[in-house]
mmCIF file of C-alpha atoms in Angstrom:
data_model
loop_
_atom_site.group_PDB
_atom_site.id
_atom_site.type_symbol
_atom_site.label_atom_id
_atom_site.label_comp_id
_atom_site.label_asym_id
_atom_site.label_seq_id
_atom_site.Cartn_x
_atom_site.Cartn_y
_atom_site.Cartn_z
ATOM 1 C CA MET A 1 -21.840 -2.223 35.085
ATOM 2 C CA GLU A 2 -23.153 -4.192 32.112
ATOM 3 C CA ILE A 3 -22.549 -1.244 29.780
ATOM 4 C CA VAL A 4 -18.928 -0.918 30.951
ATOM 5 C CA SER A 5 -18.382 -4.652 30.408
ATOM 6 C CA LEU A 6 -19.958 -4.440 26.961
ATOM 7 C CA LEU A 7 -17.702 -1.507 26.022
ATOM 8 C CA LEU A 8 -14.581 -3.340 27.220
ATOM 9 C CA VAL A 9 -15.480 -6.491 25.298
ATOM 10 C CA SER A 10 -16.247 -4.410 22.199
ATOM 11 C CA GLY A 11 -12.852 -2.694 22.430
ATOM 12 C CA VAL A 12 -10.989 -5.979 22.783
ATOM 13 C CA VAL A 13 -12.823 -7.467 19.781
ATOM 14 C CA GLN A 14 -11.885 -4.447 17.663
ATOM 15 C CA LEU A 15 -8.229 -4.754 18.650
ATOM 16 C CA PHE A 16 -8.135 -8.401 17.630
ATOM 17 C CA SER A 17 -9.893 -7.711 14.334
ATOM 18 C CA LEU A 18 -7.349 -4.978 13.487
ATOM 19 C CA GLY A 19 -4.512 -7.387 14.232
ATOM 20 C CA ALA A 20 -6.005 -9.961 11.893
ATOM 21 C CA CYS A 21 -6.068 -7.446 9.018
ATOM 22 C CA ALA A 22 -2.464 -6.310 9.436
ATOM 23 C CA PRO A 23 0.138 -7.955 7.189
ATOM 24 C CA HIS A 24 2.130 -10.621 8.984
ATOM 25 C CA LYS A 25 5.902 -10.942 8.706
ATOM 26 C CA ASN A 26 5.378 -14.618 7.819
ATOM 27 C CA ALA A 27 3.501 -13.497 4.688
ATOM 28 C CA LEU A 28 6.609 -11.836 3.252
ATOM 29 C CA HIS A 29 8.178 -13.559 0.292
ATOM 30 C CA PRO A 30 11.596 -14.633 1.652
ATOM 31 C CA ASN A 31 13.433 -13.923 -1.603
ATOM 32 C CA LEU A 32 12.065 -10.387 -1.805
ATOM 33 C CA LYS A 33 12.968 -9.808 1.835
ATOM 34 C CA ASP A 34 16.546 -10.901 1.084
ATOM 35 C CA ILE A 35 16.651 -8.650 -1.985
ATOM 36 C CA ILE A 36 15.606 -5.639 0.114
ATOM 37 C CA THR A 37 18.333 -6.364 2.668
ATOM 38 C CA ASP A 38 21.009 -7.017 0.038
ATOM 39 C CA ILE A 39 20.221 -3.849 -1.917
ATOM 40 C CA GLU A 40 20.608 -1.749 1.211
ATOM 41 C CA LYS A 41 24.085 -3.234 1.756
ATOM 42 C CA TYR A 42 25.060 -3.264 -1.918
ATOM 43 C CA ASN A 43 24.029 0.306 -2.788
ATOM 44 C CA ASN A 44 26.486 1.615 -0.209
ATOM 45 C CA SER A 45 29.408 -0.090 -1.956
ATOM 46 C CA ILE A 46 28.581 0.475 -5.642
ATOM 47 C CA ASN A 47 29.172 3.712 -7.429
ATOM 48 C CA ASN A 48 27.225 5.329 -10.249
ATOM 49 C CA GLU A 49 29.590 4.334 -13.055
ATOM 50 C CA TYR A 50 27.418 1.419 -14.232
ATOM 51 C CA PHE A 51 24.454 2.264 -16.426
ATOM 52 C CA VAL A 52 21.496 0.088 -17.366
ATOM 53 C CA GLU A 53 18.146 0.409 -19.102
ATOM 54 C CA ASP A 54 15.640 2.629 -17.288
ATOM 55 C CA VAL A 55 12.779 0.655 -15.689
ATOM 56 C CA GLN A 56 10.960 3.535 -14.000
ATOM 57 C CA ASP A 57 7.880 3.170 -16.205
ATOM 58 C CA LEU A 58 7.349 -0.406 -14.985
ATOM 59 C CA ALA A 59 8.119 0.503 -11.369
ATOM 60 C CA ASP A 60 5.681 3.424 -11.459
ATOM 61 C CA GLY A 61 3.108 1.172 -13.133
ATOM 62 C CA GLY A 62 2.449 -0.797 -9.965
ATOM 63 C CA CYS A 63 5.454 -3.141 -10.096
ATOM 64 C CA PRO A 64 3.928 -5.865 -12.293
ATOM 65 C CA ASP A 65 5.532 -9.250 -12.879
ATOM 66 C CA ALA A 66 7.083 -7.802 -16.040
ATOM 67 C CA PHE A 67 9.118 -5.408 -13.865
ATOM 68 C CA PHE A 68 10.758 -8.234 -11.911
ATOM 69 C CA CYS A 69 11.376 -10.224 -15.108
ATOM 70 C CA LYS A 70 12.972 -7.231 -16.836
ATOM 71 C CA VAL A 71 15.210 -6.414 -13.864
ATOM 72 C CA TYR A 72 16.253 -10.061 -13.608
ATOM 73 C CA HIS A 73 17.343 -10.149 -17.260
ATOM 74 C CA ILE A 74 19.132 -6.800 -17.002
ATOM 75 C CA LEU A 75 21.104 -7.824 -13.908
ATOM 76 C CA LYS A 76 21.803 -11.379 -15.064
ATOM 77 C CA ASN A 77 23.348 -10.072 -18.286
ATOM 78 C CA HIS A 78 25.251 -7.165 -16.707
ATOM 79 C CA THR A 79 29.043 -7.434 -16.506
ATOM 80 C CA HIS A 80 29.105 -6.379 -12.846
ATOM 81 C CA PHE A 81 26.538 -9.011 -11.871
ATOM 82 C CA SER A 82 26.107 -12.622 -12.897
ATOM 83 C CA SER A 83 23.620 -15.406 -12.424
ATOM 84 C CA GLU A 84 25.596 -16.294 -9.272
ATOM 85 C CA HIS A 85 25.103 -12.913 -7.594
ATOM 86 C CA LYS A 86 22.886 -13.130 -4.507
ATOM 87 C CA ILE A 87 20.380 -10.516 -5.705
ATOM 88 C CA VAL A 88 20.089 -12.226 -9.101
ATOM 89 C CA LYS A 89 19.632 -15.656 -7.475
ATOM 90 C CA ASN A 90 16.855 -14.338 -5.228
ATOM 91 C CA LEU A 91 15.177 -12.664 -8.200
ATOM 92 C CA GLU A 92 15.377 -15.889 -10.172
ATOM 93 C CA MET A 93 13.741 -17.850 -7.342
ATOM 94 C CA PHE A 94 11.020 -15.205 -7.067
ATOM 95 C CA ILE A 95 10.206 -15.032 -10.792
ATOM 96 C CA ASN A 96 9.999 -18.822 -11.083
ATOM 97 C CA SER A 97 6.417 -18.434 -9.842
ATOM 98 C CA GLN A 98 5.730 -15.485 -12.192
ATOM 99 C CA ASN A 99 4.595 -15.441 -15.783
ATOM 100 C CA CYS A 100 7.780 -14.179 -17.490
ATOM 101 C CA GLU A 101 8.611 -14.018 -21.145
ATOM 102 C CA GLU A 102 11.752 -15.918 -22.093
ATOM 103 C CA LYS A 103 13.502 -12.612 -22.770
ATOM 104 C CA PRO A 104 11.689 -9.281 -22.274
ATOM 105 C CA LYS A 105 11.554 -6.968 -25.253
ATOM 106 C CA ALA A 106 14.335 -4.402 -25.240
ATOM 107 C CA ASN A 107 13.760 -0.810 -26.234
ATOM 108 C CA GLU A 108 15.431 0.185 -29.489
ATOM 109 C CA ASN A 109 16.945 3.309 -27.934
ATOM 110 C CA PRO A 110 16.796 2.684 -24.212
ATOM 111 C CA VAL A 111 17.344 5.492 -21.769
ATOM 112 C CA LYS A 112 20.304 4.615 -19.553
ATOM 113 C CA LYS A 113 20.254 5.275 -15.815
ATOM 114 C CA PRO A 114 22.733 4.451 -13.046
ATOM 115 C CA ILE A 115 22.402 0.895 -11.797
ATOM 116 C CA THR A 116 21.839 2.237 -8.285
ATOM 117 C CA GLU A 117 18.559 3.736 -9.527
ATOM 118 C CA LEU A 118 17.444 0.345 -10.868
ATOM 119 C CA LEU A 119 18.310 -1.242 -7.517
ATOM 120 C CA GLN A 120 16.273 1.400 -5.680
ATOM 121 C CA PHE A 121 13.274 0.625 -7.906
ATOM 122 C CA LEU A 122 13.807 -3.072 -7.223
ATOM 123 C CA LYS A 123 13.843 -2.397 -3.486
ATOM 124 C CA LYS A 124 10.693 -0.248 -3.722
ATOM 125 C CA CYS A 125 8.834 -2.849 -5.793
ATOM 126 C CA SER A 126 9.951 -5.693 -3.526
ATOM 127 C CA GLN A 127 8.605 -3.808 -0.515
ATOM 128 C CA HIS A 128 5.393 -3.013 -2.401
ATOM 129 C CA ARG A 129 4.889 -6.638 -3.423
ATOM 130 C CA ASN A 130 5.539 -7.875 0.109
ATOM 131 C CA THR A 131 3.036 -5.493 1.668
ATOM 132 C CA HIS A 132 0.344 -5.510 -1.041
ATOM 133 C CA GLY A 133 0.707 -9.027 -2.435
#
């Protein structure tokens, strides 16, 4: 009887310890969460006629702060977006706590990709940052 009780208590303790290690929804950065939601809605309505600088190297490099800064400057200065666009506003609020250069260095001959690809990288990096900190 004591062994059964000990096994039950041990199992309950392990369940609680696993729950403590799991990421909590409250830990999500609210601006990144909004960006993820907005991109899902926005990508359905935009077509591939807008092209911007490719940011895949930064996205594949672990989504550093420089990625979010670069995307912010690209979108803020794009004719289809503005500093008043919801995605741009949320990015601006997020990067306020980051270490961003005033204006990221532009490539001399940048590779151009559809803006929908940039938004997908932004979504991926936002999800990555929210789950891995």
